[in-house]
Each structure stands twice: as structure tokens, then as C-alpha cells.
mmCIF file of C-alpha atoms in Angstrom:
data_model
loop_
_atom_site.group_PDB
_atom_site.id
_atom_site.type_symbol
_atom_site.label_atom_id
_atom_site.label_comp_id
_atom_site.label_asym_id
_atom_site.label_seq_id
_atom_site.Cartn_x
_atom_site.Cartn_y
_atom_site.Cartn_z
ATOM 1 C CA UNK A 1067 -55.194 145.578 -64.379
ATOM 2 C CA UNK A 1068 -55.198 142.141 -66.052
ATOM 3 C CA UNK A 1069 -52.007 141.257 -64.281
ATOM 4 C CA UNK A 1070 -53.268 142.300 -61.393
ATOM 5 C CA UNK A 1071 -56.729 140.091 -61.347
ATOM 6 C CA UNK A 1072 -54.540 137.042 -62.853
ATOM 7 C CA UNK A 1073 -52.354 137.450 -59.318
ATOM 8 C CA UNK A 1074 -55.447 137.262 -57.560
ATOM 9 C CA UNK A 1075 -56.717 134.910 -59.591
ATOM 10 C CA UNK A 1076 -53.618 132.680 -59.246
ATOM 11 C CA UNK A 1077 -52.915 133.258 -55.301
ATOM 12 C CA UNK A 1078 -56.977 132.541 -54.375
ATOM 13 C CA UNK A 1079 -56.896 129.460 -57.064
ATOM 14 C CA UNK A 1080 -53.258 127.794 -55.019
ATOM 15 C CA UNK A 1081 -55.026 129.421 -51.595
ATOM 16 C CA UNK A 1082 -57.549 127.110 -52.328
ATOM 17 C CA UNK A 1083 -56.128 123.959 -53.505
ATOM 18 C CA UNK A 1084 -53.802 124.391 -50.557
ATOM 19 C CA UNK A 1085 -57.144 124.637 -48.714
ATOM 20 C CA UNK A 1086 -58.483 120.965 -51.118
ATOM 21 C CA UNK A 1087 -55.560 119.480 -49.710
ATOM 22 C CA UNK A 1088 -55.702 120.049 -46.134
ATOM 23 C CA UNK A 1089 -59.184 118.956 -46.331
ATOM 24 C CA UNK A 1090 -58.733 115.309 -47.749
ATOM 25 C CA UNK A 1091 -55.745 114.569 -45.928
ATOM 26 C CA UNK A 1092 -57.310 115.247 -42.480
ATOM 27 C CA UNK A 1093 -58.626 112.046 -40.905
ATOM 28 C CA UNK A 1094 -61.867 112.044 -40.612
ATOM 29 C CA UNK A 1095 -62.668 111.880 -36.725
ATOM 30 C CA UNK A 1096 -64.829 108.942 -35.726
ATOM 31 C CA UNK A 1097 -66.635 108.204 -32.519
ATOM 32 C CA UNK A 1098 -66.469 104.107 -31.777
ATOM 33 C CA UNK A 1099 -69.143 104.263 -29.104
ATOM 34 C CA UNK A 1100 -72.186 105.777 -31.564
ATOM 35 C CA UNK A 1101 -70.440 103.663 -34.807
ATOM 36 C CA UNK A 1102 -70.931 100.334 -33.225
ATOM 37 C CA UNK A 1103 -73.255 99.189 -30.494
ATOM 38 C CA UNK A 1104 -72.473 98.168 -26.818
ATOM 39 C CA UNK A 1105 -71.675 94.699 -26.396
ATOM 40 C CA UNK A 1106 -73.641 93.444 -23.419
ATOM 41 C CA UNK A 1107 -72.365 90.583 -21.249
ATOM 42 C CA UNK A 1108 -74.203 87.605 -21.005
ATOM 43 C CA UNK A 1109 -74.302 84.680 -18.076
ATOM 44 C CA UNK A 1110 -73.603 81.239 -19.653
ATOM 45 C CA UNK A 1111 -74.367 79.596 -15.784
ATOM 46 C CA UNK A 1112 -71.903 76.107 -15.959
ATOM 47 C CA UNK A 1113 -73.854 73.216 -16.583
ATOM 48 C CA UNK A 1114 -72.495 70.365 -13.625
ATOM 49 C CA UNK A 1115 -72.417 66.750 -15.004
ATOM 50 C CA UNK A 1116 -75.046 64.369 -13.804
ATOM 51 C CA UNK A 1117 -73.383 61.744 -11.545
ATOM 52 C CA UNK A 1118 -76.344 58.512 -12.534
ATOM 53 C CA UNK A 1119 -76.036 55.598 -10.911
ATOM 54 C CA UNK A 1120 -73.948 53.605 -13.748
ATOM 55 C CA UNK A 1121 -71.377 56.252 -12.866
ATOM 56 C CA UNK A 1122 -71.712 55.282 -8.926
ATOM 57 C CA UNK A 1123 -71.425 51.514 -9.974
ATOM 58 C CA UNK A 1124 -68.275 51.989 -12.284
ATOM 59 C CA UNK A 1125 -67.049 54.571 -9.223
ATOM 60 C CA UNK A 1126 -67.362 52.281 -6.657
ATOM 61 C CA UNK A 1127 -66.404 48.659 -8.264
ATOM 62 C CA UNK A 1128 -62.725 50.493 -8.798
ATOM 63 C CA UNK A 1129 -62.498 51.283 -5.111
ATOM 64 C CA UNK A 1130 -63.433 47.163 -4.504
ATOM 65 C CA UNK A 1131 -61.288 46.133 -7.198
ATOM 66 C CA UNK A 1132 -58.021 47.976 -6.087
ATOM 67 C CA UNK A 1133 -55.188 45.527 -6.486
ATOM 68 C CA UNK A 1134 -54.469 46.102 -2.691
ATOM 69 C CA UNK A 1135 -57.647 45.123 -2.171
ATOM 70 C CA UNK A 1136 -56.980 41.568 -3.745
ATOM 71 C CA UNK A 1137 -57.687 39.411 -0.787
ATOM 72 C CA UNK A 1138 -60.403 41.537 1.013
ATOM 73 C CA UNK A 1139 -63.162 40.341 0.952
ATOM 74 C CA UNK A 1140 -66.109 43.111 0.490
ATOM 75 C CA UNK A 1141 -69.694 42.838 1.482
ATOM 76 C CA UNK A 1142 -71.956 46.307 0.316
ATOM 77 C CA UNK A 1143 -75.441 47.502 -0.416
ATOM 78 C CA UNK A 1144 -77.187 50.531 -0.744
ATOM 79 C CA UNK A 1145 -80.522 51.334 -1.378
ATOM 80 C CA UNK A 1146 -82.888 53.684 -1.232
ATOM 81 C CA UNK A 1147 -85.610 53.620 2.323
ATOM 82 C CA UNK A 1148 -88.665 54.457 0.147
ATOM 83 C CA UNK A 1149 -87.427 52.168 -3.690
ATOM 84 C CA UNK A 1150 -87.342 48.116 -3.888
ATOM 85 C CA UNK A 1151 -84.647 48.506 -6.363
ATOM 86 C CA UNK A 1152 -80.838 48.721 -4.804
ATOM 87 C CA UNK A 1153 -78.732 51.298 -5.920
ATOM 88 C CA UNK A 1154 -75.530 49.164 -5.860
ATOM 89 C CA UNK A 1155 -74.869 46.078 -4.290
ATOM 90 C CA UNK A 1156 -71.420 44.100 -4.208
ATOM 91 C CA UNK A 1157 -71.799 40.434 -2.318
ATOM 92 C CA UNK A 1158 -74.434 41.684 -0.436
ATOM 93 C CA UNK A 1159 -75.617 38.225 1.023
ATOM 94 C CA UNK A 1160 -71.998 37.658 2.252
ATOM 95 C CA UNK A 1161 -71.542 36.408 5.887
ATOM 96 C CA UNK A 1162 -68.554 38.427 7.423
ATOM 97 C CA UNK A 1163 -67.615 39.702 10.424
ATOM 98 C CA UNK A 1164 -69.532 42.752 12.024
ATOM 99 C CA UNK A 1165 -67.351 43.861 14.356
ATOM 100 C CA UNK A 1166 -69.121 46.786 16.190
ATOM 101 C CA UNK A 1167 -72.354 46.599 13.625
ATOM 102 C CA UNK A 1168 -73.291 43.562 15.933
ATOM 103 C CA UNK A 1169 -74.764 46.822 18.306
ATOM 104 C CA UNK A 1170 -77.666 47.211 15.619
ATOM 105 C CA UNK A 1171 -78.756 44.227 16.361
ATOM 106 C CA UNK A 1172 -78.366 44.293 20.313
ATOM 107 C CA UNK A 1173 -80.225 48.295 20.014
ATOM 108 C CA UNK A 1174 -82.764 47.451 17.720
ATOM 109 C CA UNK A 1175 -83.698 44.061 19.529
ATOM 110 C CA UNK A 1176 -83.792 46.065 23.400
ATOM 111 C CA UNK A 1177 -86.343 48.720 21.177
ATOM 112 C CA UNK A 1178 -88.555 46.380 20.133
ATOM 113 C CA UNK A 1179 -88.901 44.071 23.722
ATOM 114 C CA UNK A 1180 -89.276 47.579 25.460
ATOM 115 C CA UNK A 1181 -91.724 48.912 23.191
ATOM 116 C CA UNK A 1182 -94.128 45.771 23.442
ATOM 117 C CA UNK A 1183 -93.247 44.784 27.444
ATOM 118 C CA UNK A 1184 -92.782 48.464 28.771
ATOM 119 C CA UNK A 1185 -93.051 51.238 26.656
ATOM 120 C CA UNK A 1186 -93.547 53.330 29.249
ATOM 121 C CA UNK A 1187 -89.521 52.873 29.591
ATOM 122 C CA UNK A 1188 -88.484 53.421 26.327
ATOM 123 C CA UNK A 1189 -87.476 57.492 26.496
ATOM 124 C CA UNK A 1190 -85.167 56.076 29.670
ATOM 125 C CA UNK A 1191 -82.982 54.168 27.568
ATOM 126 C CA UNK A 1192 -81.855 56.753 25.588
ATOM 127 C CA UNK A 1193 -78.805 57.406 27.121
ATOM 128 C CA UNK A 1194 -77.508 53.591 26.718
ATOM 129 C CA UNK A 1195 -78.232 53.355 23.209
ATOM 130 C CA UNK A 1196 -76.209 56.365 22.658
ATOM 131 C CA UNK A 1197 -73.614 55.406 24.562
ATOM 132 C CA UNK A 1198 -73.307 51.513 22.903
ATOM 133 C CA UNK A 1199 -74.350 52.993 19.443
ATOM 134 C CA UNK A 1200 -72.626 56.498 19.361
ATOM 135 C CA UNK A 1201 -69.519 55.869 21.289
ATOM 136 C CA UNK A 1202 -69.868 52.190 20.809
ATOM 137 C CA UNK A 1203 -69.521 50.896 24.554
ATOM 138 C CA UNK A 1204 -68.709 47.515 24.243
ATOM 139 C CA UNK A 1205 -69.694 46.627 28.164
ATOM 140 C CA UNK A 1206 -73.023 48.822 28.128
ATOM 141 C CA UNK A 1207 -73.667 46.464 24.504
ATOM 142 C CA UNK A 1208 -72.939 43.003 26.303
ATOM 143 C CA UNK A 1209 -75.255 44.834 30.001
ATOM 144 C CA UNK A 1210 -78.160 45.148 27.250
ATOM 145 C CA UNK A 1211 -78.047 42.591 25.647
ATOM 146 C CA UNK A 1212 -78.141 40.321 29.285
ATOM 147 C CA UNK A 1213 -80.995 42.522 30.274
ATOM 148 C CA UNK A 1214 -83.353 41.953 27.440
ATOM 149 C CA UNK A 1215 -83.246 38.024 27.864
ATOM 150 C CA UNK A 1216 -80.331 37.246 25.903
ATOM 151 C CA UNK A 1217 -79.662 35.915 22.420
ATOM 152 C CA UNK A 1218 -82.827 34.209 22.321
ATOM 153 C CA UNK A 1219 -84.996 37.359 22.904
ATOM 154 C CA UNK A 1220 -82.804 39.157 21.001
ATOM 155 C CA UNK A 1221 -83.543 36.751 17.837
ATOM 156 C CA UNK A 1222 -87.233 36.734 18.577
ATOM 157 C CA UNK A 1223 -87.658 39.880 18.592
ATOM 158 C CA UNK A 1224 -85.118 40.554 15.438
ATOM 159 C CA UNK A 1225 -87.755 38.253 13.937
ATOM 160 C CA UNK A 1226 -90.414 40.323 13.792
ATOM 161 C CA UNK A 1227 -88.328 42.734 11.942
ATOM 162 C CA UNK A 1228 -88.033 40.393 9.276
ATOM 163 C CA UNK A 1229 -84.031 39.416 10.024
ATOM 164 C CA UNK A 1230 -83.850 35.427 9.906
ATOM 165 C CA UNK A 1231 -81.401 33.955 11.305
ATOM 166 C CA UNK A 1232 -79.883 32.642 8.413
ATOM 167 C CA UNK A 1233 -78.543 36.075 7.712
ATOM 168 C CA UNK A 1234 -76.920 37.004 10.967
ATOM 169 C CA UNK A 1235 -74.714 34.768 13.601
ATOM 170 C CA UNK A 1236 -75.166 36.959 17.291
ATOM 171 C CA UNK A 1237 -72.898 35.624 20.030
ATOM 172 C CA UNK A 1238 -72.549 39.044 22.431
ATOM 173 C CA UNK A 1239 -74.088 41.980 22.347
ATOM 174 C CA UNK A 1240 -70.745 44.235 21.303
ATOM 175 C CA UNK A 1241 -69.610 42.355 18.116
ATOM 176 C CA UNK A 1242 -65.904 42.205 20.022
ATOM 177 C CA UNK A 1243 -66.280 38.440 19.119
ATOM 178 C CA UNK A 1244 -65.230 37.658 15.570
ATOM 179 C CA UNK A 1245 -67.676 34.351 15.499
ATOM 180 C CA UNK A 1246 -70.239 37.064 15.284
ATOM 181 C CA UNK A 1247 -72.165 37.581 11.553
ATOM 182 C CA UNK A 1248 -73.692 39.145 9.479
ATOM 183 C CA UNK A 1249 -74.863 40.052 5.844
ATOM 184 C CA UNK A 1250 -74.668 43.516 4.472
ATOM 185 C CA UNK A 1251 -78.585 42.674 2.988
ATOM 186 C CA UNK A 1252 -79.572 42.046 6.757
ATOM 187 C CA UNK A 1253 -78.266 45.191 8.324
ATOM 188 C CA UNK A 1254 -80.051 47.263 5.652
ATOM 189 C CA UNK A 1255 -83.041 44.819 6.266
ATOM 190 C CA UNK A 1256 -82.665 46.107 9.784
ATOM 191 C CA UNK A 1257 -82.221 49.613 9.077
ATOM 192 C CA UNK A 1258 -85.271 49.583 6.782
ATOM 193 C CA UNK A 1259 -87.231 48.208 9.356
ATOM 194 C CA UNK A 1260 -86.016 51.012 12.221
ATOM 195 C CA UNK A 1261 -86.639 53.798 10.221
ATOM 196 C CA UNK A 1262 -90.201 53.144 8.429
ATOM 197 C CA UNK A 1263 -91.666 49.851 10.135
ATOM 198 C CA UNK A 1264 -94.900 50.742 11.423
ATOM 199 C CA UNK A 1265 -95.449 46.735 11.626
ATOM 200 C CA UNK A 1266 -98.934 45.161 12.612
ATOM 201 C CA UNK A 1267 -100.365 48.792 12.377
ATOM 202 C CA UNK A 1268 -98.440 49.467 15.407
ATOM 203 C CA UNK A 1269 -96.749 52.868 15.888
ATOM 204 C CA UNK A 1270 -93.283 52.528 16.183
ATOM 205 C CA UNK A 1271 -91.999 55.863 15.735
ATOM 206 C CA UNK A 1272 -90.431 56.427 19.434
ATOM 207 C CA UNK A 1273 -88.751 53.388 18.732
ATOM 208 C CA UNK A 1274 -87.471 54.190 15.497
ATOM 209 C CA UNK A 1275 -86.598 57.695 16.958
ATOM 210 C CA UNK A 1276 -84.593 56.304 19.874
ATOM 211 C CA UNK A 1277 -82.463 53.952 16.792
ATOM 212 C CA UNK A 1278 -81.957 57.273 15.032
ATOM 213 C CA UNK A 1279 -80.964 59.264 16.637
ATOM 214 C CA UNK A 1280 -78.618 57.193 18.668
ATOM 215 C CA UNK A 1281 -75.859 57.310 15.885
ATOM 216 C CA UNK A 1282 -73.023 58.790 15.123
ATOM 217 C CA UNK A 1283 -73.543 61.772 12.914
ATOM 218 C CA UNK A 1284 -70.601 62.292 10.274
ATOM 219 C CA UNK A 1285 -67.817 65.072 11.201
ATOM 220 C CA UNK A 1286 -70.148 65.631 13.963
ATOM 221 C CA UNK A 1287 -69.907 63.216 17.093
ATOM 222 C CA UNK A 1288 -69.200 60.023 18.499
ATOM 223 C CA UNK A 1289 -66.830 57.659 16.147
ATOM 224 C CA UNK A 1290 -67.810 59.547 13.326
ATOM 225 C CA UNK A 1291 -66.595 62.577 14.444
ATOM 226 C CA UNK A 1292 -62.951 62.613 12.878
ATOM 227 C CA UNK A 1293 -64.211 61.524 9.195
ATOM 228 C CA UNK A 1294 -66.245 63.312 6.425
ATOM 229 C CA UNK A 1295 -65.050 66.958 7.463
ATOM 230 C CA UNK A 1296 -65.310 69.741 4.537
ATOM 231 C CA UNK A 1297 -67.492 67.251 2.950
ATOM 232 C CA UNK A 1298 -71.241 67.054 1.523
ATOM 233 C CA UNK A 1299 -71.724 64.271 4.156
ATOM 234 C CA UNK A 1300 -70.768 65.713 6.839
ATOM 235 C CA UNK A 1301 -74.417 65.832 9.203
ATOM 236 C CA UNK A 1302 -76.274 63.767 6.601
ATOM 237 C CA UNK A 1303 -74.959 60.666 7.256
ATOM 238 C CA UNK A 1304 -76.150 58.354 10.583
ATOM 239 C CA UNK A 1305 -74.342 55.628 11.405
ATOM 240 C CA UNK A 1306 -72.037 52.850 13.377
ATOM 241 C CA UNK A 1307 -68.870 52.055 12.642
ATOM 242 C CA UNK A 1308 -67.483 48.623 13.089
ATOM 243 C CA UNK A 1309 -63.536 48.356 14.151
ATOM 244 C CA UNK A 1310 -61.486 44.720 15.056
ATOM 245 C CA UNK A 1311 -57.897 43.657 13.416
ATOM 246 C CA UNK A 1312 -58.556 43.624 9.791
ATOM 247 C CA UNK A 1313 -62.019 44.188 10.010
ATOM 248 C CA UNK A 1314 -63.999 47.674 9.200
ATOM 249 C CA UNK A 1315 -67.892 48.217 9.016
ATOM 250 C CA UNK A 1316 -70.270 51.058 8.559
ATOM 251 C CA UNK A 1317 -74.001 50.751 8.473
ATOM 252 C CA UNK A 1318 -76.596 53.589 8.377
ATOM 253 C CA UNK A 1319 -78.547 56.221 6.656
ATOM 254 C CA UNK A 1320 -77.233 58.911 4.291
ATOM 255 C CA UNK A 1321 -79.760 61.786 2.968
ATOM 256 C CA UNK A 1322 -79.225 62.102 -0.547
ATOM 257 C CA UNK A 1323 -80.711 65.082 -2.343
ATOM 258 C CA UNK A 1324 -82.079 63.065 -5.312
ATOM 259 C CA UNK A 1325 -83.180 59.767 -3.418
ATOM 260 C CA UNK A 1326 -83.602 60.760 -0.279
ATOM 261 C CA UNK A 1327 -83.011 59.149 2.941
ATOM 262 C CA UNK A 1328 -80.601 55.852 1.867
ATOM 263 C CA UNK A 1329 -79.813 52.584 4.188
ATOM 264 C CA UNK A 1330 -76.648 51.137 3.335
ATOM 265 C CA UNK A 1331 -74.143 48.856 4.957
ATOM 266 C CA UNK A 1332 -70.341 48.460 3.429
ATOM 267 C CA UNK A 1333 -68.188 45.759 5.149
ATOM 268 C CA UNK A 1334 -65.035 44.552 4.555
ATOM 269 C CA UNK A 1335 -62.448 42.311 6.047
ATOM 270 C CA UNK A 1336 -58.929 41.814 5.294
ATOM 271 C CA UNK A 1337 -56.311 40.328 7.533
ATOM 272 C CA UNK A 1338 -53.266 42.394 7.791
ATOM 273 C CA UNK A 1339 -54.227 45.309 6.078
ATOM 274 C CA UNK A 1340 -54.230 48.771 7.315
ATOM 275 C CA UNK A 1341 -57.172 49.957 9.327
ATOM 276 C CA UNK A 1342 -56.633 53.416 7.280
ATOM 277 C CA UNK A 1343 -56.350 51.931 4.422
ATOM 278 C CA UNK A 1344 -59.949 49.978 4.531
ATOM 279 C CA UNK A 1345 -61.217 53.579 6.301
ATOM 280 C CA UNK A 1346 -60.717 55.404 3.444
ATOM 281 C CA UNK A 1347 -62.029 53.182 1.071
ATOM 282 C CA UNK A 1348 -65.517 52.800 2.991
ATOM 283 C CA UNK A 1349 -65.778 56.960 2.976
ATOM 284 C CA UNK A 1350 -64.786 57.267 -0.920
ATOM 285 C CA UNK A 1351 -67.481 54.630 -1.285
ATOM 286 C CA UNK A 1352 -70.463 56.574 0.813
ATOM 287 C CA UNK A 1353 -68.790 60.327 -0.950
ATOM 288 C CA UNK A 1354 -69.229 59.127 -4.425
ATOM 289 C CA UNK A 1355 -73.490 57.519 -2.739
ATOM 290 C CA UNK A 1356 -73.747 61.029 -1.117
ATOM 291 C CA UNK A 1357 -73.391 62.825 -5.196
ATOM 292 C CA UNK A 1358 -75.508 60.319 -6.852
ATOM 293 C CA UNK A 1359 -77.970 62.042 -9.242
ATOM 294 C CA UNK A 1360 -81.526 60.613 -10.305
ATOM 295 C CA UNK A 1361 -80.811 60.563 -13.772
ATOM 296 C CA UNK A 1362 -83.749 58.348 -15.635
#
């Protein structure tokens, strides 16, 4: 009877520590999910770097100062329409050659005669100042510039805008002479004057629409058309481009998203340097104007 219960005894007593044992060295099962909680994803957007206008300065001066540049001799300034205070300038009251930016002159001149002698005339000329501004006709420039009167009207009336003569030499109407000249400050003078001068309380804006809106447009039209594609200029900039041997101009307006609507002329001339060459330094110089950021 005893060793009958002891049996039991022992089998239950190594039943059960048999049972001990399976019971600590079974893992204990864990679910991650409920132990820990979710992560959740959070949007970190990417802050872009302000591009001030020390950074345009810096920018542009090493386009200027290339070493291949050594002998050119660089004429710039950009500024603002509605701010007295230029965003960069680079010999800006240096007389060079115009080439084709003479046609500012010739256009803006023929706008103001008509608008005082026969406004009534002004919407017909559309179609010549987008053909000598635009496409840059050089014999519809010269026919213009006969038909207002000449140099002499041309001046008087330039006058009015505020352009002295000190700071422009106008021979043709075209700018296909190279004793033409002009200063990068009086082309933006000029363009300044087109796009906001309501002068003597007089309202100029047909005028100033006609000047406009005779341009070239960036990527778009005219001699503008092949430059600035896939670009942030491309349709904001307005503007006429300036081509003789070892010369190349641009003068116009560029919208720029901190500073708005900006005049600007950047001229250059270099004997015996490539045409491309000077090109593509005149875009990098109005791409780097077109990111500018209002930074103060």
C-alpha cells in the first residue's frame, strides 16, 4: 500500500517537474504591434536656400570676371521698375555699342511723337514696332526713324523721357552702325520711362502698351525664341536683343516673383570672341536675376 502511494507519489512528483520544465523553457509569445506603439511618419518639407542679392552680385561678377572675358568690356544694370535702389550694376554709365538696342530708342521716340501729334494713329503702328522690335527689321527701324523727323525728333522727343544726350550717340534707326551709343543706365532710363511714365499727368498707357508688348518674349517668339527654354524665364522676360561682330545686347523687363517687374540692360563687346560665347553669358546673368530672393 505504501509502495504503492510512494509510486504515485514519485511518477505525479517527476510528471510534474517534467511539466515545471516545459513551462519555463517555452518562450514566452510576444505581440510587437500592442508592446510598442506605431511609429507615424512625419513630413520634414525641404527648406530651399534664399538666393539675396549679395549672392546675385558674387553670381554675376564671376560670369564678368571669366578670364575669357579679359578684354570684354561689360556694361550692366538691373533694377527694380517700382525701387530707386539697383539691384546690381557693373559699368553701368559705360558708352558701348548697342547694336540692335539702338531700336528702343527709334520705338520709343515714334510712340511718343505719335501719341502727342496723332494719337489717333498709334494702335496702327503696331505691326512695325513688332516687326523692328520683335524680329528686329533693320530697314522697317531706319523707314521709322525717317518718318518721325529724324534724329532730331527722335532726341526731342527721347528728351522728354528724361534720356540726355550725353548718355546715348543715335546715328540710324537700326543700330547696324557701330558709331551708334549707348549706356546700360540710359536704356533702363528708357525702359523705366515706357513702362510707368505717366509724364505731365498725361496717360501714356497705349503707348507704353504698344513698347511692351512689341518684344520678344523668352523661349517664346521673335529673337528670343531659341533661348531660355525649360527655364523659369521662359515668358517672363520682354526684351531686344542686340547682335553685330563682337558685340551682344539685351535690354528689357523680367518679372521676378520677389521684386516684381525688373528693367535691366546687359551689354557687352568683345572683338573676336564668339557670339555664343557672350550669348550664354548674358542668359546665366538674367537666370541667376530671374531666382533672386527679397531677403532683408
Amino acid at each position: 500500500m505504501v509502495t504503492i502511494t510512494t509510486m504515485t507519489a514519485g511518477t505525479n512528483l517527476e510528471s510534474l517537474n517534467r511539466a515545471e520544465a516545459t513551462v519555463v523553457q517555452q518562450p514566452l509569445k510576444t505581440n510587437p504591434a500592442k508592446s510598442f506603439p506605431k511609429s507615424i511618419p512625419i513630413y520634414v518639407p525641404q527648406i530651399k536656400p534664399r538666393f539675396c542679392q549679395k549672392n546675385l552680385e558674387s553670381a554675376i561678377t564671376s560670369i564678368v570676371k571669366n578670364p575669357s572675358f579679359k578684354s570684354a568690356r561689360w556694361g550692366i544694370l538691373i533694377k527694380p521698375i517700382q525701387e530707386a535702389k539697383a539691384l546690381y550694376q557693373f559699368n553701368p554709365n559705360l558708352s558701348l555699342i548697342p547694336a540692335s538696342n539702338t531700336k528702343l530708342l527709334t520705338t520709343a521716340a515714334a510712340l511718343r511723337i505719335y501719341g502727342k501729334s496723332n494719337p489717333e494713329k498709334l494702335v496702327s503702328l503696331r505691326p512695325l514696332l513688332t516687326a523692328v522690335n520683335r524680329y528686329s527689321n533693320n530697314s522697317k527701324a531706319n523707314s521709322l526713324l525717317r518718318r518721325i523727323g529724324g534724329q532730331r525728333a527722335a532726341r526731342n522727343a527721347l528728351d522728354i523721357l528724361g534720356l540726355h544726350t550725353t548718355g546715348y550717340k543715335q546715328v540710324d534707326g537700326s543700330g547696324l552702325s557701330r558709331a551708334n551709343r549707348a549706356k546700360p543706365s540710359t536704356l533702363v532710363s528708357l525702359l523705366q520711362g515706357m513702362y510707368v511714365g505717366n509724364l505731365n499727368k498725361v496717360n501714356r498707357s497705349l503707348e507704353n502698351d504698344l513698347f511692351y508688348n512689341s518684344l520678344a518674349i523668352a523661349g517664346v517668339n521673335g529673337t528670343l525664341r531659341n533661348r531660355f527654354h525649360n527655364t523659369l524665364v521662359k515668358g517672363r522676360l520682354y526684351g531686344k536683343t542686340g547682335t553685330l561682330r563682337g558685340v551682344r545686347t539685351l535690354s528689357g523687363y523680367l518679372e521676378n516673383t520677389d521684386y516684381g517687374t525688373i528693367a535691366f540692360s546687359v551689354m557687352v563687346n568683345q572683338p573676336g570672341q564668339s557670339g555664343r560665347r557672350l550669348i550664354s553669358a548674358i542668359d546665366r546673368i538674367l537666370l541667376q536675376t530671374a531666382r533672386v530672393n527679397r531677403c532683408d
